[in-house]
Short mmCIF file of C-alpha atoms in Angstrom, two decimals:
data_model
loop_
_atom_site.label_atom_id
_atom_site.label_comp_id
_atom_site.label_asym_id
_atom_site.label_seq_id
_atom_site.Cartn_x
_atom_site.Cartn_y
_atom_site.Cartn_z
CA MET S 1 183.28 -98.00 253.44
CA THR S 2 183.49 -100.54 256.25
CA LYS S 3 181.18 -100.39 259.23
CA HIS S 4 184.00 -100.69 261.73
CA SER S 5 187.45 -99.18 261.61
CA ASP S 6 190.59 -100.98 262.79
CA GLU S 7 190.23 -98.94 265.98
CA GLY S 8 186.68 -100.15 266.56
CA SER S 9 184.77 -96.95 265.82
CA LEU S 10 181.43 -97.36 264.12
CA PHE S 11 180.82 -95.66 260.78
CA ARG S 12 177.26 -95.85 259.49
CA SER S 13 176.02 -94.66 256.12
CA GLN S 14 172.75 -92.84 255.49
CA LYS S 15 171.22 -92.26 252.08
CA PHE S 16 169.69 -88.89 251.20
CA GLY S 17 167.39 -88.07 248.33
CA ASP S 18 167.90 -84.36 247.90
CA TRP S 19 170.26 -81.53 248.66
CA PRO S 20 168.12 -79.44 251.10
CA THR S 21 167.77 -82.48 253.39
CA VAL S 22 171.55 -82.96 253.40
CA LYS S 23 171.97 -79.30 254.30
CA GLU S 24 169.52 -79.62 257.20
CA ALA S 25 171.17 -82.83 258.43
CA LEU S 26 174.55 -81.07 258.52
CA ILE S 27 173.15 -78.02 260.34
CA SER S 28 171.27 -80.15 262.90
CA LYS S 29 174.40 -82.34 263.31
CA GLU S 30 172.38 -85.44 262.44
CA ILE S 31 175.30 -86.49 260.24
CA GLY S 32 178.99 -85.81 260.67
CA ALA S 33 180.08 -86.15 257.08
CA VAL S 34 178.62 -86.64 253.64
CA PHE S 35 179.66 -87.55 250.12
CA ILE S 36 178.35 -84.86 247.79
CA LEU S 37 179.17 -83.21 244.48
CA ALA S 38 182.23 -80.98 244.49
CA PRO S 39 180.52 -77.73 243.36
CA MET S 40 177.70 -78.46 245.83
CA ALA S 41 180.24 -78.52 248.66
CA MET S 42 181.56 -75.13 247.55
CA GLN S 43 178.05 -73.65 247.44
CA LEU S 44 177.25 -75.08 250.90
CA ARG S 45 180.27 -73.25 252.27
CA LEU S 46 179.24 -70.07 250.43
CA ASP S 47 175.82 -70.45 252.10
CA GLY S 48 177.56 -70.36 255.48
CA ILE S 49 177.37 -74.07 256.36
CA PRO S 50 180.49 -74.86 258.45
CA ILE S 51 181.87 -77.80 256.46
CA LYS S 52 185.11 -78.65 254.71
CA VAL S 53 186.08 -80.96 251.88
CA CYS S 54 188.57 -83.40 253.42
CA TYR S 55 188.90 -86.16 250.81
CA LEU S 56 187.56 -87.39 247.49
CA GLY S 57 185.23 -90.33 246.92
CA HIS S 58 186.98 -91.48 243.76
CA ARG S 59 188.58 -90.18 240.54
CA ASP S 60 187.00 -90.59 237.09
CA GLY S 61 184.09 -93.04 236.96
CA THR S 62 181.90 -90.87 234.72
CA ALA S 63 181.09 -91.22 231.03
CA ILE S 64 179.15 -89.51 228.27
CA VAL S 65 176.82 -92.12 226.79
CA VAL S 66 174.93 -92.03 223.49
CA GLY S 67 172.62 -94.49 221.75
CA LYS S 68 174.41 -97.53 220.38
CA ASP S 69 173.48 -96.78 216.77
CA SER S 70 173.33 -93.01 217.11
CA ASP S 71 175.06 -90.72 214.62
CA ILE S 72 176.93 -88.98 217.45
CA HIS S 73 180.62 -89.82 217.13
CA ASP S 74 182.38 -86.89 218.72
CA PHE S 75 181.51 -84.03 221.09
CA GLY S 76 180.68 -81.67 218.23
CA ASP S 77 177.89 -84.03 217.14
CA LEU S 78 176.08 -83.27 220.41
CA ALA S 79 175.19 -79.78 219.13
CA GLY S 80 171.41 -79.38 219.05
CA LYS S 81 170.92 -82.62 220.98
CA ILE S 82 169.36 -83.26 224.39
CA CYS S 83 171.83 -84.43 227.01
CA ALA S 84 170.88 -85.41 230.56
CA ILE S 85 173.03 -84.23 233.47
CA PRO S 86 172.66 -85.42 237.08
CA SER S 87 172.38 -81.95 238.62
CA ARG S 88 173.39 -78.40 237.77
CA TYR S 89 175.69 -78.66 240.81
CA ALA S 90 177.37 -81.77 239.41
CA ASN S 91 180.89 -81.57 238.08
CA GLN S 92 179.46 -83.40 235.06
CA ASN S 93 177.62 -80.14 234.22
CA ILE S 94 180.87 -78.20 234.57
CA LEU S 95 182.60 -80.72 232.29
CA MET S 96 179.97 -80.30 229.57
CA HIS S 97 180.53 -76.54 229.62
CA LYS S 98 184.30 -76.99 229.61
CA MET S 99 184.00 -79.24 226.56
CA MET S 100 181.67 -76.81 224.78
CA ARG S 101 184.31 -74.11 225.20
CA LYS S 102 187.01 -76.44 223.92
CA TRP S 103 184.93 -77.25 220.85
CA ASN S 104 184.10 -73.53 220.31
CA MET S 105 180.41 -74.19 220.87
CA GLU S 106 177.93 -71.73 222.37
CA PRO S 107 177.00 -72.48 226.03
CA ASP S 108 173.43 -73.28 224.98
CA SER S 109 174.31 -75.37 221.94
CA ILE S 110 173.52 -78.58 223.83
CA ASP S 111 170.18 -78.85 225.63
CA LEU S 112 171.34 -79.92 229.11
CA ARG S 113 168.52 -81.28 231.27
CA GLU S 114 168.64 -82.34 234.90
CA VAL S 115 167.49 -85.96 235.19
CA PRO S 116 167.92 -88.25 238.24
CA PRO S 117 170.85 -90.57 237.45
CA PRO S 118 168.95 -93.89 237.72
CA GLU S 119 166.59 -92.61 234.99
CA HIS S 120 169.38 -91.75 232.51
CA PRO S 121 169.62 -95.20 230.86
CA THR S 122 165.86 -95.63 230.48
CA ALA S 123 165.51 -92.09 229.11
CA LEU S 124 168.11 -92.91 226.48
CA LEU S 125 166.39 -96.18 225.65
CA SER S 126 163.01 -94.46 225.27
CA GLY S 127 164.50 -91.79 223.01
CA SER S 128 163.53 -88.86 225.23
CA ILE S 129 167.21 -87.85 225.39
CA ASP S 130 170.04 -88.24 222.88
CA ALA S 131 172.87 -88.60 225.40
CA TYR S 132 173.68 -88.46 229.06
CA ILE S 133 176.63 -87.82 231.31
CA VAL S 134 176.58 -89.59 234.63
CA GLY S 135 178.63 -91.39 237.24
CA GLU S 136 178.84 -95.16 237.30
CA PRO S 137 177.19 -97.61 237.25
CA PHE S 138 174.58 -95.84 235.14
CA ALA S 139 176.88 -95.40 232.14
CA ALA S 140 177.80 -99.08 232.14
CA LYS S 141 174.13 -100.04 232.48
CA ALA S 142 173.29 -98.86 228.95
CA GLU S 143 176.42 -100.50 227.56
CA LEU S 144 175.65 -103.82 229.20
CA GLY S 145 172.00 -103.48 228.18
CA GLY S 146 173.11 -103.32 224.56
CA TYR S 147 171.52 -99.94 223.75
CA GLY S 148 174.23 -97.48 224.83
CA ARG S 149 177.73 -96.62 223.70
CA VAL S 150 180.32 -94.65 225.64
CA LEU S 151 181.29 -91.55 223.66
CA TYR S 152 183.94 -90.51 226.16
CA HIS S 153 185.15 -91.71 229.51
CA THR S 154 186.10 -88.73 231.68
CA LYS S 155 189.60 -90.14 232.05
CA ASP S 156 190.04 -89.35 228.32
CA ILE S 157 188.74 -85.77 228.39
CA TRP S 158 189.40 -84.45 231.92
CA GLU S 159 192.27 -86.30 233.55
CA ASP S 160 191.64 -87.36 237.16
CA PHE S 161 188.07 -86.08 237.02
CA ILE S 162 186.52 -85.32 240.41
CA SER S 163 182.87 -86.14 240.98
CA CYS S 164 181.97 -86.66 244.63
CA VAL S 165 183.87 -85.42 247.63
CA LEU S 166 183.82 -86.17 251.34
CA VAL S 167 182.61 -83.19 253.31
CA VAL S 168 183.04 -83.12 257.11
CA ARG S 169 181.45 -80.79 259.67
CA GLU S 170 183.97 -78.23 260.89
CA ASP S 171 183.23 -78.83 264.60
CA LEU S 172 184.20 -82.48 264.14
CA ILE S 173 187.40 -81.48 262.35
CA ILE S 174 188.30 -79.44 265.44
CA ASP S 175 186.91 -81.61 268.27
CA GLU S 176 187.01 -85.15 266.87
CA ARG S 177 190.14 -85.22 264.75
CA GLU S 178 190.96 -88.84 265.61
CA LEU S 179 187.52 -90.05 264.51
CA VAL S 180 187.70 -88.07 261.25
CA GLN S 181 191.22 -89.40 260.68
CA GLU S 182 189.95 -92.98 261.16
CA LEU S 183 187.24 -92.37 258.57
CA ILE S 184 189.62 -90.89 256.01
CA ASP S 185 192.27 -93.55 256.64
CA GLY S 186 189.56 -96.17 256.09
CA ILE S 187 188.54 -94.67 252.75
CA ALA S 188 192.18 -94.36 251.70
CA LYS S 189 192.99 -97.94 252.72
CA SER S 190 189.90 -99.27 250.93
CA GLY S 191 190.89 -97.38 247.79
CA LYS S 192 194.44 -98.66 247.93
CA TRP S 193 193.19 -102.21 248.41
CA LEU S 194 190.81 -101.84 245.45
CA ASP S 195 193.42 -100.43 243.09
CA GLU S 196 196.27 -102.78 243.95
CA ASP S 197 194.73 -105.98 242.61
CA GLN S 198 191.98 -106.65 240.06
CA GLU S 199 190.84 -109.65 242.12
CA HIS S 200 190.16 -107.30 245.02
CA ARG S 201 187.85 -105.29 242.78
CA MET S 202 185.89 -108.39 241.82
CA ASP S 203 185.58 -109.35 245.49
CA ALA S 204 184.41 -105.84 246.32
CA ALA S 205 181.72 -106.02 243.60
CA GLU S 206 180.42 -109.29 245.10
CA MET S 207 180.47 -107.86 248.61
CA ALA S 208 178.74 -104.63 247.61
CA ALA S 209 176.00 -106.44 245.71
CA ARG S 210 175.22 -108.97 248.44
CA GLY S 211 175.21 -106.49 251.30
CA ASP S 212 173.28 -103.29 251.86
CA TYR S 213 175.78 -101.21 249.92
CA SER S 214 174.40 -101.30 246.40
CA PRO S 215 171.15 -102.41 244.77
CA GLN S 216 173.05 -103.14 241.54
CA SER S 217 173.94 -106.60 240.28
CA PRO S 218 177.46 -107.93 240.87
CA ASP S 219 177.93 -108.34 237.11
CA LEU S 220 177.26 -104.63 236.53
CA LEU S 221 179.62 -103.62 239.34
CA LYS S 222 182.31 -105.99 238.06
CA TYR S 223 181.94 -104.47 234.58
CA VAL S 224 182.34 -100.95 236.01
CA LEU S 225 185.44 -101.98 237.95
CA SER S 226 187.14 -103.70 235.04
CA LYS S 227 186.05 -102.44 231.58
CA PRO S 228 188.50 -100.77 231.30
CA VAL S 229 190.37 -101.23 234.53
CA ASP S 230 191.02 -97.48 234.91
CA ARG S 231 187.35 -96.58 234.31
CA VAL S 232 187.14 -95.50 237.95
CA LYS S 233 190.07 -95.00 240.33
CA TYR S 234 190.16 -95.08 244.11
CA THR S 235 193.64 -93.73 244.79
CA ASN S 236 195.05 -90.19 244.47
CA LEU S 237 192.12 -88.94 246.55
CA ALA S 238 193.73 -85.94 248.24
CA PRO S 239 191.86 -82.72 247.48
CA LEU S 240 194.30 -80.66 245.42
CA LYS S 241 194.02 -76.90 245.17
CA LYS S 242 194.72 -76.76 241.43
CA ASP S 243 191.89 -79.22 240.66
CA PHE S 244 189.39 -77.42 242.85
CA ASP S 245 190.38 -73.96 241.67
CA GLU S 246 189.63 -75.02 238.11
CA ILE S 247 186.22 -76.44 239.09
CA MET S 248 185.39 -73.38 241.20
CA GLU S 249 186.29 -70.90 238.45
CA LEU S 250 184.30 -72.75 235.78
CA ALA S 251 181.34 -73.21 238.14
CA TYR S 252 181.32 -69.52 238.96
CA GLU S 253 181.61 -68.47 235.31
CA ILE S 254 178.61 -70.55 234.23
CA GLY S 255 176.52 -69.34 237.17
CA VAL S 256 176.45 -72.52 239.26
CA LEU S 257 178.21 -70.84 242.19
CA SER S 258 176.86 -67.61 243.65
CA ASP S 259 180.40 -66.28 244.22
CA ARG S 260 184.06 -67.21 243.97
CA ILE S 261 185.54 -68.98 247.00
CA GLU S 262 189.13 -69.68 248.02
CA PHE S 263 190.23 -73.32 248.36
CA GLU S 264 191.35 -72.82 251.97
CA GLU S 265 187.86 -71.64 252.95
CA TYR S 266 186.14 -74.89 252.02
CA ALA S 267 188.88 -77.55 252.02
CA ASP S 268 191.14 -79.15 254.61
CA ASP S 269 193.79 -81.57 253.37
CA SER S 270 195.44 -82.07 256.75
CA PHE S 271 194.05 -85.62 257.12
CA VAL S 272 195.72 -86.91 253.96
CA LYS S 273 198.50 -89.44 254.61
CA PRO S 274 200.88 -91.08 252.14
CA LEU S 275 199.39 -94.39 250.98
CA SER S 276 202.64 -96.15 251.94
CA GLU S 277 201.63 -95.60 255.58
CA LEU S 278 198.21 -97.18 255.16
CA ASP S 279 197.18 -100.83 254.92
CA TRP S 280 194.19 -102.77 256.20
CA ASN S 281 194.71 -105.16 259.02
CA MET S 282 192.56 -107.81 257.38
CA ASP S 283 192.29 -109.84 260.59
CA LYS S 284 190.45 -106.97 262.25
CA LEU S 285 187.79 -106.51 259.60
CA ALA S 286 184.27 -107.17 260.86
CA SER S 287 183.23 -110.80 260.46
CA GLY S 288 181.33 -111.52 257.29
CA ASN S 289 183.02 -108.70 255.42
CA GLU S 290 186.28 -110.46 254.69
CA PRO S 291 187.04 -110.69 251.00
CA LYS S 292 187.84 -114.13 249.63
CA SER S 293 191.28 -113.21 248.40
CA GLY S 294 192.44 -111.53 251.60
CA GLY S 295 194.93 -108.73 251.35
CA LYS S 296 197.66 -107.00 253.19
CA MET K 1 195.88 -75.74 308.56
CA LYS K 2 197.23 -78.54 306.39
CA ALA K 3 193.77 -80.14 306.17
CA LYS K 4 192.22 -76.81 305.12
CA LEU K 5 194.90 -76.36 302.45
CA LEU K 6 194.30 -79.88 301.15
CA LEU K 7 190.54 -79.37 301.03
CA PHE K 8 190.95 -76.06 299.26
CA SER K 9 193.30 -77.65 296.70
CA ILE K 10 190.87 -80.49 296.02
CA ALA K 11 187.95 -78.08 295.69
CA TRP K 12 189.99 -75.83 293.38
CA LEU K 13 191.04 -78.79 291.23
CA ALA K 14 187.43 -79.98 290.98
CA PHE K 15 186.25 -76.48 290.06
CA ILE K 16 188.91 -76.09 287.35
CA THR K 17 188.18 -79.55 285.94
CA VAL K 18 184.41 -79.00 285.79
CA SER K 19 184.94 -75.54 284.26
CA HIS K 20 187.26 -77.00 281.63
CA ILE K 21 184.79 -79.76 280.71
CA SER K 22 181.94 -77.28 280.58
CA THR K 23 183.79 -74.66 278.53
CA ASN K 24 186.08 -76.65 276.26
CA ILE K 25 184.58 -80.11 275.89
CA GLY K 26 180.89 -80.09 276.81
CA PHE K 27 179.33 -82.53 279.28
CA GLU K 28 177.51 -84.56 276.63
CA ARG K 29 180.70 -85.20 274.70
CA PHE K 30 182.62 -85.89 277.89
CA GLN K 31 180.05 -88.47 278.99
CA LYS K 32 180.22 -90.09 275.54
CA LYS K 33 184.03 -90.26 275.74
CA VAL K 34 183.83 -91.84 279.20
CA ARG K 35 181.29 -94.42 277.98
CA VAL K 36 183.49 -95.27 274.97
CA ALA K 37 186.52 -95.64 277.24
CA LEU K 38 184.84 -97.65 279.98
CA THR K 39 182.05 -99.63 278.31
CA GLU K 40 181.34 -101.54 275.11
CA GLU K 41 180.05 -98.37 273.44
CA ARG K 42 181.94 -97.25 270.31
CA ASP K 43 182.70 -93.88 268.83
CA GLU K 44 180.17 -93.37 266.05
CA LEU K 45 179.96 -91.23 262.95
CA ILE K 46 177.12 -91.17 260.45
CA VAL K 47 178.24 -90.53 256.88
CA GLY K 48 175.55 -89.46 254.45
CA PHE K 49 175.61 -89.91 250.72
CA LEU K 50 173.66 -88.30 247.94
CA PRO K 51 173.53 -90.57 244.90
CA VAL K 52 173.18 -87.86 242.29
CA THR K 53 176.01 -88.53 239.88
#
């Protein structure tokens, strides 16, 4: 996300460490929007927090990782093993249950344990877990480190997998539509720019690593954005009812959600524009943020 | 008579405007919008993120 939109509005990011703090920040209006896990957004709405899912952060970008020399070669081999998940509210948890059903496995046949994502690779290396499912760059980290192997990329087992979503406070959706539209247009334009040229992705990795955006090395980010090139996608980010209905139903059935909830109650896709209408005006980007290769 | 009518109209317009700002916009937001329009101040939105995937 850029700090300044074409229109000059200022968008600042703020990192949170846990879910209750995010909830409080939304209630106190300390933040206007937040990227969180899709099932978490549904549960927030069920808890009465006036928010709506307006856009996605990305598609795919998650992998199931096992030890490089492990005897796990397909999903069935995970039976009886310990697998780390980022959170019970993560769509990665929902995916594991979906796969267990597909492979006719009992819901408790894999020991799923909540582990903070940055600790997944080290836990695998130390042998305290047999596998993990996590968003990037923590899957690539074990691969690049030479001790992990990707069992499945989500793109191969759940097409257009959704992990994190952009949630916006409902009062802003009503009162500050232009500002919210600027934010969503910015995310959409950034995604389009990233996906239209591999060189743009490499520039983005350099920019993210040298700024305050990511503590990860540029080499790791470049790996994530290129090996393979569709490992994570930044287009097709409109929240679609069919995708969310599937997540909601599975999340409810496995007890992650306290109740069922209709898509219209927690989502608002009215800010989504066709990508053909969106392009960065590269001349207006804040100084110091211009990518080397330019763009449209 | 004309002066009275003019004064009444101005007062009525001011009353309606203030009521509208108070009821539908809120003075804090209105002041912010005025500052954004007239000064160097920018519209601002803080976007949180929870790195848990």
